[in-house]
Tab-separated table of C-alpha atoms and ligand atoms in Angstrom:
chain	number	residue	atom	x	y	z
S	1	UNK	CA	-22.794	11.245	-2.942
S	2	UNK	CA	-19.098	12.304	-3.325
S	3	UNK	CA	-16.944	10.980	-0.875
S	4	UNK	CA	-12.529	10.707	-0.893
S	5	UNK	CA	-11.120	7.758	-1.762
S	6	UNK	CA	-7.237	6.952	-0.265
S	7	UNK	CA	-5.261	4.107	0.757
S	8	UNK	CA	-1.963	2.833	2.012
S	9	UNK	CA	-1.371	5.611	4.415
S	10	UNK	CA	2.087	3.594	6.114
S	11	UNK	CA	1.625	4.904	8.808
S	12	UNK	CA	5.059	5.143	11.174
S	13	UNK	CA	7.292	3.999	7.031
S	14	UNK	CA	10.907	3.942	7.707
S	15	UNK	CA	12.072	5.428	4.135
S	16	UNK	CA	15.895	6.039	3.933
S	17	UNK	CA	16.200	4.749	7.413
S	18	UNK	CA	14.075	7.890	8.526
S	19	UNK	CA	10.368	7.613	10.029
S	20	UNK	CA	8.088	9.443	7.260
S	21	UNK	CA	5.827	10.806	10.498
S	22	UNK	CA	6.324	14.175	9.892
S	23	UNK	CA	5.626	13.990	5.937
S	24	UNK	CA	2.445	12.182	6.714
S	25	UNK	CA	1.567	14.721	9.433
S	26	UNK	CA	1.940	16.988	6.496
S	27	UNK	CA	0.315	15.593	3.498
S	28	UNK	CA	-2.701	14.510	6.099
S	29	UNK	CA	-3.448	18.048	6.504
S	30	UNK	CA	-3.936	18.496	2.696
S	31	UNK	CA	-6.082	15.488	2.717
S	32	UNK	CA	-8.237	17.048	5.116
S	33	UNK	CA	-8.078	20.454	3.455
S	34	UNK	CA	-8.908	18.919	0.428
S	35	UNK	CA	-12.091	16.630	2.424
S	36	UNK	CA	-13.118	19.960	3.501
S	37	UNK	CA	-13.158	22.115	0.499
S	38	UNK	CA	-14.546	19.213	-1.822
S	39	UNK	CA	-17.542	18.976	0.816
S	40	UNK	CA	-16.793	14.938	0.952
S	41	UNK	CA	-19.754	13.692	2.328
S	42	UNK	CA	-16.835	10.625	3.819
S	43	UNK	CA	-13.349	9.442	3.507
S	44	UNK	CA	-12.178	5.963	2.459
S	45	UNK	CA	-9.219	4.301	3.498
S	46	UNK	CA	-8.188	1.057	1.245
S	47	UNK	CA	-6.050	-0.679	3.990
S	48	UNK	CA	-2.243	-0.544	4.863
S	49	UNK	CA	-3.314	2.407	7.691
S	50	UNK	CA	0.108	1.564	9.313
S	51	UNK	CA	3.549	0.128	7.634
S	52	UNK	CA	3.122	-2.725	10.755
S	53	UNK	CA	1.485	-4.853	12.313
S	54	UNK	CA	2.715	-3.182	16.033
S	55	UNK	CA	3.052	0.564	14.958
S	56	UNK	CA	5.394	3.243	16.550
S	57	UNK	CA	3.709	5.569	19.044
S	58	UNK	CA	3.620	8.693	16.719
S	59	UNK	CA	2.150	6.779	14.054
S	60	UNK	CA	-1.120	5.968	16.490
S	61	UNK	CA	-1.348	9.566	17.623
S	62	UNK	CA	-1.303	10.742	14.290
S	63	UNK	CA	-3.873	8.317	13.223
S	64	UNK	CA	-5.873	8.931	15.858
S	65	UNK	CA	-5.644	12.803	16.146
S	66	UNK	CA	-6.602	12.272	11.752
S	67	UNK	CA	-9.567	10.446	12.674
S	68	UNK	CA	-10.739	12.910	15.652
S	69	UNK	CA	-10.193	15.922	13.417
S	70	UNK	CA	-12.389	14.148	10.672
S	71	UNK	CA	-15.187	13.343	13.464
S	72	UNK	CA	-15.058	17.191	14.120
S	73	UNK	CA	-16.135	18.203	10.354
S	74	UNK	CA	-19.002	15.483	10.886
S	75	UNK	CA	-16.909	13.488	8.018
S	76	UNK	CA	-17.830	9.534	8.022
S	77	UNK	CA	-14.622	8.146	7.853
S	78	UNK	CA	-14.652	3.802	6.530
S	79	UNK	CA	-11.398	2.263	6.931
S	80	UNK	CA	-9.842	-1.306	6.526
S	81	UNK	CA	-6.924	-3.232	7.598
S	82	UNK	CA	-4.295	-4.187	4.526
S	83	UNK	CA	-1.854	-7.054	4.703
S	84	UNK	CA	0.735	-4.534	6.445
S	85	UNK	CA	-2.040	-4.170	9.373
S	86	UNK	CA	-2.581	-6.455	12.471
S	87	UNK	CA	-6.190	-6.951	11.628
S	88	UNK	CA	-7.115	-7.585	15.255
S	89	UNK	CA	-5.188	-4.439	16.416
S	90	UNK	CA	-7.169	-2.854	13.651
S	91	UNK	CA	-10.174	-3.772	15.315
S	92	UNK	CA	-9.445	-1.401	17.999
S	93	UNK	CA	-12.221	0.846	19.134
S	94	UNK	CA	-14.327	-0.388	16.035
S	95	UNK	CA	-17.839	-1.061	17.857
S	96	UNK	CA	-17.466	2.584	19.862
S	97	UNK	CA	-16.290	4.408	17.216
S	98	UNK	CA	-18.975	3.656	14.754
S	99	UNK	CA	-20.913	6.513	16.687
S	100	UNK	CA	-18.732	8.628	16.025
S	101	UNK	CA	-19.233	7.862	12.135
S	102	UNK	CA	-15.938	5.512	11.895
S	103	UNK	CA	-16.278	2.668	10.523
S	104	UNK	CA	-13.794	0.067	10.944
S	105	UNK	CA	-13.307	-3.406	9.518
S	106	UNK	CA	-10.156	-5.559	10.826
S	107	UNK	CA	-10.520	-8.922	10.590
S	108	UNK	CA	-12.781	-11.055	7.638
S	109	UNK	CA	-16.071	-12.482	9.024
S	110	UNK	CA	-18.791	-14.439	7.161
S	111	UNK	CA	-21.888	-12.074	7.035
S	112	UNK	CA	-20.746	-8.961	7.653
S	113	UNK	CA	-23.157	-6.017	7.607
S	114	UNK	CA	-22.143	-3.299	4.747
S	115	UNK	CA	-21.917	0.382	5.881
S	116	UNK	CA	-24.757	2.305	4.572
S	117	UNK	CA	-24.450	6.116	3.995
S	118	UNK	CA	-27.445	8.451	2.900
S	119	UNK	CA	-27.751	11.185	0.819
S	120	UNK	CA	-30.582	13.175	-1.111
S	121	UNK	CA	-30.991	10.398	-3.367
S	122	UNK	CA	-31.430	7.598	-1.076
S	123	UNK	CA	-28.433	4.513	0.545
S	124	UNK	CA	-25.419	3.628	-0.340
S	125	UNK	CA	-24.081	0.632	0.790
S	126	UNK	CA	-20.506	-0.011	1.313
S	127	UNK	CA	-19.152	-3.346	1.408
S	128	UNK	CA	-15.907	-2.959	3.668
S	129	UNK	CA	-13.393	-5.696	2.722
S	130	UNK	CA	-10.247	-6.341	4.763
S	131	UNK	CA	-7.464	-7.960	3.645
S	132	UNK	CA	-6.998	-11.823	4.302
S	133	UNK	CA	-5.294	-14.340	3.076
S	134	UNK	CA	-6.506	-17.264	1.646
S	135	UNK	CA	-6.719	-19.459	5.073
S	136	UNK	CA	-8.395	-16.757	7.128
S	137	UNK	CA	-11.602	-16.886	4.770
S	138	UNK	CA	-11.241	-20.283	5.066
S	139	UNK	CA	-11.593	-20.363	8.764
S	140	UNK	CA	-14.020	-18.085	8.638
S	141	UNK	CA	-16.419	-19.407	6.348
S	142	UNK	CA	-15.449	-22.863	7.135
S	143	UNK	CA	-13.783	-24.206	3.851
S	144	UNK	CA	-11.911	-27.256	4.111
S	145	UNK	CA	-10.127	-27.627	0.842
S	146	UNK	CA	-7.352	-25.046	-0.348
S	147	UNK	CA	-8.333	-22.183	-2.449
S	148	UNK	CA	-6.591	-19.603	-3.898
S	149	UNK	CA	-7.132	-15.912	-3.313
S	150	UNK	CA	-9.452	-15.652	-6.731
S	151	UNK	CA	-11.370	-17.511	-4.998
S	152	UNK	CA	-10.840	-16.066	-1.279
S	153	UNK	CA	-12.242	-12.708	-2.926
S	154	UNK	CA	-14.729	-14.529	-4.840
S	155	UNK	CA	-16.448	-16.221	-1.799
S	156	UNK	CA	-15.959	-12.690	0.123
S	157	UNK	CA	-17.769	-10.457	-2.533
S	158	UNK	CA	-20.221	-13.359	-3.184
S	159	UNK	CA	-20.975	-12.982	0.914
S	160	UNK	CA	-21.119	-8.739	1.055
S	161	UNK	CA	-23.569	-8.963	-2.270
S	162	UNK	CA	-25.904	-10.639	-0.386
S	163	UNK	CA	-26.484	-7.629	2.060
S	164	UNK	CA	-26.697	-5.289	-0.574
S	165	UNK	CA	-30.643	-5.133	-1.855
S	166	UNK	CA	-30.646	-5.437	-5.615
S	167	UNK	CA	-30.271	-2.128	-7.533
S	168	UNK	CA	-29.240	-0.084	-5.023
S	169	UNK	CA	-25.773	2.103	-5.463
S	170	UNK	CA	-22.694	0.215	-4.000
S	171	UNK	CA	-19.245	0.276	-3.150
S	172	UNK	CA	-16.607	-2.055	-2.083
S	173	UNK	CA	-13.246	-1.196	-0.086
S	174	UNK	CA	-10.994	-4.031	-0.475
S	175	UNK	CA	-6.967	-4.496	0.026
S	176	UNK	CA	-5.817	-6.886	-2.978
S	177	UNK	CA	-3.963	-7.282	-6.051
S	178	UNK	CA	-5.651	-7.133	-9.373
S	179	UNK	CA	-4.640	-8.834	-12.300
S	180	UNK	CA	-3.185	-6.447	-14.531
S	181	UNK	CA	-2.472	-3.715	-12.335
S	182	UNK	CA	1.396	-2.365	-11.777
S	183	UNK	CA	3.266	-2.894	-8.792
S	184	UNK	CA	5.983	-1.000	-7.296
S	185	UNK	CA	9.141	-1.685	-4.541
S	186	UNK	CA	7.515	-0.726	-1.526
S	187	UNK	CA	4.460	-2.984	-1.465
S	188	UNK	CA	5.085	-6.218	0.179
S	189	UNK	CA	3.555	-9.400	-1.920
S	190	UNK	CA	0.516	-10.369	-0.209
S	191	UNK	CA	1.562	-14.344	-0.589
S	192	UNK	CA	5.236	-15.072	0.337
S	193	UNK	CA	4.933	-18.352	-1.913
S	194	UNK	CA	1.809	-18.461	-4.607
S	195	UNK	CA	-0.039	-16.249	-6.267
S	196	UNK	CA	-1.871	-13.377	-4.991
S	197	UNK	CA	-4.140	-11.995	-7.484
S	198	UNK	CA	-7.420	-11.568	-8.238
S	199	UNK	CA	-9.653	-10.917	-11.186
S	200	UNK	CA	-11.117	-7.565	-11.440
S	201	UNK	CA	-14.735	-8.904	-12.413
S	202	UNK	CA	-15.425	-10.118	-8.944
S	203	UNK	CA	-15.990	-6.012	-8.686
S	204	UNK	CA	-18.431	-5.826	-11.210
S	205	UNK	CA	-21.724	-5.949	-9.442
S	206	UNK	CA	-20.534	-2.386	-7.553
S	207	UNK	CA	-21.205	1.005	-8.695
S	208	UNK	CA	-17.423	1.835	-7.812
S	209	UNK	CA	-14.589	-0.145	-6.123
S	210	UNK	CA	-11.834	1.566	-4.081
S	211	UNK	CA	-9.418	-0.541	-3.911
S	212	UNK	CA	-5.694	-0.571	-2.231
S	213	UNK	CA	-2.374	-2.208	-2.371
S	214	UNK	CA	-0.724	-0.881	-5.442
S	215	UNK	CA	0.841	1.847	-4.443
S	216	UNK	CA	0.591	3.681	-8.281
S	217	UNK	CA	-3.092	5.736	-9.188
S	218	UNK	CA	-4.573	3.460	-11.116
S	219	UNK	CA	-7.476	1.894	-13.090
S	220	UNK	CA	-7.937	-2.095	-12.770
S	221	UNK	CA	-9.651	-4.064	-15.295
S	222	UNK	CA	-12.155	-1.095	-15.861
S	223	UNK	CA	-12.874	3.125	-15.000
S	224	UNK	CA	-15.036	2.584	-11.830
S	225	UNK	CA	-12.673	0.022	-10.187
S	226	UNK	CA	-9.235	2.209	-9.288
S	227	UNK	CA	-6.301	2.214	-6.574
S	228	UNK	CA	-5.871	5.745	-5.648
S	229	UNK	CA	-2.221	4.865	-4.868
S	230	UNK	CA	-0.267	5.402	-1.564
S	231	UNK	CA	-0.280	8.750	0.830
S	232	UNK	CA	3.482	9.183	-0.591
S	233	UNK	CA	5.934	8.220	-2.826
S	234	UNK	CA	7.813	4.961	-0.203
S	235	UNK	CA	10.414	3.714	-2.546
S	236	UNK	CA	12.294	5.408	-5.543
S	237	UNK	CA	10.587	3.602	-8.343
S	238	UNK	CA	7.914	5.469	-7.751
S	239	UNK	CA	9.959	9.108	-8.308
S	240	UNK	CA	7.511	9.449	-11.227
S	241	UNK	CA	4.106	8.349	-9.996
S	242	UNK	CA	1.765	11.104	-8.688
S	243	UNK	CA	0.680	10.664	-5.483
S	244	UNK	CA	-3.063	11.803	-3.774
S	245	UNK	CA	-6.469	11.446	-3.503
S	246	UNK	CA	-9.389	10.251	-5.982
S	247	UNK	CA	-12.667	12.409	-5.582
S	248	UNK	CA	-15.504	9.825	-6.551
S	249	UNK	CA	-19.075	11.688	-7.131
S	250	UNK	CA	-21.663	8.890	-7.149
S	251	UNK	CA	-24.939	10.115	-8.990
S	252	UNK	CA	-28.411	8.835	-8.233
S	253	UNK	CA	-28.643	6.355	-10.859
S	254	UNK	CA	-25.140	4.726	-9.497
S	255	UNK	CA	-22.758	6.326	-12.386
S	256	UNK	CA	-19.999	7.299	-11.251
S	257	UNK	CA	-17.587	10.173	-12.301
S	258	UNK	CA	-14.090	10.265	-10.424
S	259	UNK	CA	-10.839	12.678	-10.321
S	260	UNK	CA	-7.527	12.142	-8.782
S	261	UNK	CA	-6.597	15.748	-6.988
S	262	UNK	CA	-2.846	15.219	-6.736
S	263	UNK	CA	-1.117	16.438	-2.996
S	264	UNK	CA	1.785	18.228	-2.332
S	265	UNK	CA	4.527	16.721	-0.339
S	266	UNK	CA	6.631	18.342	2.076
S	267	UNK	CA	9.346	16.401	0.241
S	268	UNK	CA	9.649	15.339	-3.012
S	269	UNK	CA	11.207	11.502	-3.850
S	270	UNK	CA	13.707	11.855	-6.924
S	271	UNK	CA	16.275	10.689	-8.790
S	272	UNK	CA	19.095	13.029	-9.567
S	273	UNK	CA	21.683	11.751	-12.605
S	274	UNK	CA	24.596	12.938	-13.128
S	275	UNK	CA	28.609	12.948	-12.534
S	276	UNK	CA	30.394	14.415	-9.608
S	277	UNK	CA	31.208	17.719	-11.162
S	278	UNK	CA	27.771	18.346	-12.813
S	279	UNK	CA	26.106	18.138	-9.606
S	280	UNK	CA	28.433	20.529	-7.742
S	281	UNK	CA	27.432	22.938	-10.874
S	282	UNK	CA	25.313	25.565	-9.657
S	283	UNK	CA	21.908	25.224	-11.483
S	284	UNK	CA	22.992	21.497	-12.812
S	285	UNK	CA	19.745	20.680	-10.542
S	286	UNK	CA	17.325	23.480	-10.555
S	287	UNK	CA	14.668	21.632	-8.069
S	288	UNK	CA	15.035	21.861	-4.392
S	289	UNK	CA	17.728	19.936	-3.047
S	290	UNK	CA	16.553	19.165	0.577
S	291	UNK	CA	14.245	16.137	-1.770
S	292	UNK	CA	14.950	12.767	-0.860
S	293	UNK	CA	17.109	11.661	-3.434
S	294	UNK	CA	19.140	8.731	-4.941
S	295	UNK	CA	21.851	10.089	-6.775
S	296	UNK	CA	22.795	7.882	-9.664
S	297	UNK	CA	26.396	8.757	-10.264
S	298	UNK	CA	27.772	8.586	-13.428
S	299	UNK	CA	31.700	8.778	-12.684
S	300	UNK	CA	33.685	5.426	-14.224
S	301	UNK	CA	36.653	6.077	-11.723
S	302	UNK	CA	36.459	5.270	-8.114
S	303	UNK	CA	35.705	8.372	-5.646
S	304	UNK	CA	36.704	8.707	-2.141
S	305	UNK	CA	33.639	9.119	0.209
S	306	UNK	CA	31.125	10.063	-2.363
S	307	UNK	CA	28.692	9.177	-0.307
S	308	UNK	CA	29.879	12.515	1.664
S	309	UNK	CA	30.680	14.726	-0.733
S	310	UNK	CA	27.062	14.364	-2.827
S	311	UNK	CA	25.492	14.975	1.120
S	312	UNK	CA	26.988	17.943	1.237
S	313	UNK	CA	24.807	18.648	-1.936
S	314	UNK	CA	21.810	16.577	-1.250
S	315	UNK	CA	21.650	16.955	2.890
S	316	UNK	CA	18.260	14.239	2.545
S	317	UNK	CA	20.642	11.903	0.270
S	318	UNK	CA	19.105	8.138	0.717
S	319	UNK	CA	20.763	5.773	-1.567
S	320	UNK	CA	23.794	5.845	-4.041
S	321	UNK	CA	24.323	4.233	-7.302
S	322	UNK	CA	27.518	3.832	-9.246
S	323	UNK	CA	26.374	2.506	-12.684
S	324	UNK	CA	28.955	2.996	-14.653
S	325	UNK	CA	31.920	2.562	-11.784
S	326	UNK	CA	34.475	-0.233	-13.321
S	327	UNK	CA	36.191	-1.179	-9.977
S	328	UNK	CA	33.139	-3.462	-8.929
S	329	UNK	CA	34.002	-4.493	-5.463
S	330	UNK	CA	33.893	-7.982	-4.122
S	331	UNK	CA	31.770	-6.815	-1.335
S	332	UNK	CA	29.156	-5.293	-4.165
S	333	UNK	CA	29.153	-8.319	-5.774
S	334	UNK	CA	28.710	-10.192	-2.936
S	335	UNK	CA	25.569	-7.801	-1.839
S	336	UNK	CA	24.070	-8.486	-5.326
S	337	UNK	CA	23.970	-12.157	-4.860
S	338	UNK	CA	22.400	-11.934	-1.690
S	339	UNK	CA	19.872	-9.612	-3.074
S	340	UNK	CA	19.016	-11.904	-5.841
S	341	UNK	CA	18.450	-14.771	-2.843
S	342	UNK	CA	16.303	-12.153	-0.560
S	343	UNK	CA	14.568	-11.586	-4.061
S	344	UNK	CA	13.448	-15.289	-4.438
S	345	UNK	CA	9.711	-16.158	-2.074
S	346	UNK	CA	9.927	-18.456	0.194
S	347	UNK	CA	8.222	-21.336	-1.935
S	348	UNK	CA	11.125	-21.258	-4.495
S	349	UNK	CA	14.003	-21.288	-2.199
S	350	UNK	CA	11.937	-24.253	-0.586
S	351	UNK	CA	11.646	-25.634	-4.366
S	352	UNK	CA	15.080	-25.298	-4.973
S	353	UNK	CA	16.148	-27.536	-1.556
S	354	UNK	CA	13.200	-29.788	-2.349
S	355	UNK	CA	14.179	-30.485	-5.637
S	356	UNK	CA	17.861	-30.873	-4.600
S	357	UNK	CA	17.114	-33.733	-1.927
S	358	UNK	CA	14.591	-35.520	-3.801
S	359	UNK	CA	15.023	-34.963	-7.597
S	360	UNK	CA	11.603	-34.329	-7.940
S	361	UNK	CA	9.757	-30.805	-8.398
S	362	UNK	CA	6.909	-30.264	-5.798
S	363	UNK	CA	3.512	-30.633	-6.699
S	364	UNK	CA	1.258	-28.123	-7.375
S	365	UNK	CA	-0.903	-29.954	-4.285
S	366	UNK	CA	2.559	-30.061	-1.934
S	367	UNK	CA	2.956	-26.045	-3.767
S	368	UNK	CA	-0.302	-25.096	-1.991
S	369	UNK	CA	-0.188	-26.507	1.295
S	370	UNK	CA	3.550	-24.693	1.361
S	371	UNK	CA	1.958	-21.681	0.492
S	372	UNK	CA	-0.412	-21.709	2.994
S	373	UNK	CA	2.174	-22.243	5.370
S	374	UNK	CA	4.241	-19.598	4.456
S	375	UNK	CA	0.944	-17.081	4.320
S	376	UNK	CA	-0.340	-18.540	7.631
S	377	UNK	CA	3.242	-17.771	9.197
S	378	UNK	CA	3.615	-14.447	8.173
S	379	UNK	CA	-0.233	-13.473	9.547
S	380	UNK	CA	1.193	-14.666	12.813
S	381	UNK	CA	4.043	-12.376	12.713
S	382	UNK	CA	1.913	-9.915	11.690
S	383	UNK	CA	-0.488	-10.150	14.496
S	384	UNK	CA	2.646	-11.398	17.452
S	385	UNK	CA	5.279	-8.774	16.713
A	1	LIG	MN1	0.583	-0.752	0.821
């Protein structure tokens, strides 16, 4: 079986205060090209379908329009709802679709059935994984004691397993954070206060798992359990990551051989160095300059409207930097210390007040319940907004 592994699509992203729609319309055409010509037998999405929980309109039809295109070339499509998803919204459609081959897991239930998909040499089962936070499994498998979300994953994987007959070829589709792996800016942490990651092992019993969240291609913990990475490059530290699809051929003894086929955007995200006069050089910066770029100015003096001038240059210019500028405003400065307070979760600022009123740390027991607040509050955002 060979079938496309993606994930963190972000759907309806506002990037440099511009919806990404259009570059997603555009890259999701490769992706289907590249479904078509590989002769994927389906396509896997990892979670994070949509930036939020209540997505803009375009972002819907585009999603929807993806999936009926899909249906067309008779492509099983298996999708799950990340921690930027409304799991419920998610949901939407899942029992009808599943006719159509789309197969759709929102919210976490105990004893949910895996996906099975045939080929020549017999099932594979797919164990589809959404993402939820430590709580939600407990309320779902009734747990009353606090548990972390190791062990969230552990009881979830423990639950899938035991619909998958022993020996048979398996995958799971999860949304989570591996220990180990690299993150980058434009994932939000799946726990505002505590930890949020999990041991690869818990993976170990499947013949491949596709995983999402970290938005950089990547291997976790071993070669057959990856992140394929996001859609498209959704902050600037990832200028330098490749961004596409994994092709994962499963064989009939469950090995499992994979390739990431890199896609082209309509845009390119860079970083573009240099001082005022360098960049107004003709063929200072060969590559095409409708990018979206961050220009990292190297002037020391102060310029008047830079931000103008280098759009003139760069017409998709999305941030500024002035490393080396000495006149350091008091409004900069007062930006940075706000950014190192945004910076700080929830559960430390809390520490930090805490510890203030009382003299006394919090507890890892007081830690946990906090955390759980905190996750439990920003599910209901998730699911209200
Ligand atoms: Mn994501």
């Amino acid at each position: 079986m060979r079938f496309l592994h993606t994930a963190d699509w972000h759907l309806g992203k506002l990037f440099g205060q511009r919806y990404m729609t259009k570059d997603q319309r555009y890259v999701l055409e490769e992706l289907l090209s590249l479904a078509r010509e590989a002769k994927a037998d389906a396509v896997v999405i990892a979670g994070d379908i949509y930036d939020r929980g209540v997505p803009p309109a375009e972002a819907v039809d585009l999603m929807s329009e993806t999936l009926a295109r899909l249906a067309e070339m008779h492509t099983p499509v298996l999708y799950i709802a990340g921690n930027h998803d409304s799991a419920s919204r998610i949901d939407f459609g899942r029992s009808v679709m599943e006719r159509s081959g789309v197969f759709v897991r929102g919210r976490v239930a105990a004893g949910m059935e895996p996906v099975v998909l045939e080929d020549a040499d017999g099932p594979v089962y797919f164990s589809l994984l959404p993402f939820a936070a430590p709580p939600e499994v407990r309320d779902a498998f009734g747990i009353e004691r606090p548990i972390s979300y190791d062990e969230a994953m552990e009881i979830l994987v423990q639950d899938a397993r035991k619909k998958v007959p022993a020996g048979a070829r398996s995958v799971a589709v999860a949304h989570a954070f591996l220990a180990g792996g690299q993150s980058s800016e434009s994932e939000r942490p799946l726990s505002v206060g505590g930890s949020d990651q999990v041991r690869p092992v818990h993976f170990a019993p499947y013949s491949y798992a596709a995983l999402g969240h970290l938005h950089g291609p990547q291997r976790a913990g071993a070669e057959n359990i990856r992140y394929s990475g996001s859609l498209l490059k959704y902050s600037f530290d990832e200028a330098k990551q490749e961004k596409g699809a994994v092709i994962v051929d499963l064989a009939a003894d469950g090995t499992v051989v994979q390739e990431f086929v890199p896609l082209a955007p309509r845009h390119d995200v860079r970083i573009v160095t240099g001082t005022l006069e360098e960049l107004r050089t003709d063929g200072f910066d060969p590559l095409p300059h409708d990018d979206y770029v961050r220009v990292d100015l190297l002037d020391t003096d102060t310029i008047l409207n830079a931000y103008d001038k280098l759009q003139a240059i760069y017409p998709n210019l999305f941030a500024l930097t002035r490393p080396n500028w000495k006149a350091k405003s008091a409004d900069e400065l007062a930006v940075r210390g706000q950014e190192e307070l945004r910076k700080k979760s929830g559960l430390a600022l809390f520490g930090d007040f805490f510890e203030e009123m009382t003299d006394e740390a919090l507890t890892k027991e007081q830690a946990q319940v906090l955390t759980d607040c905190f996750d439990e509050l920003e599910r209901e955002g998730r699911e209200e907004t």
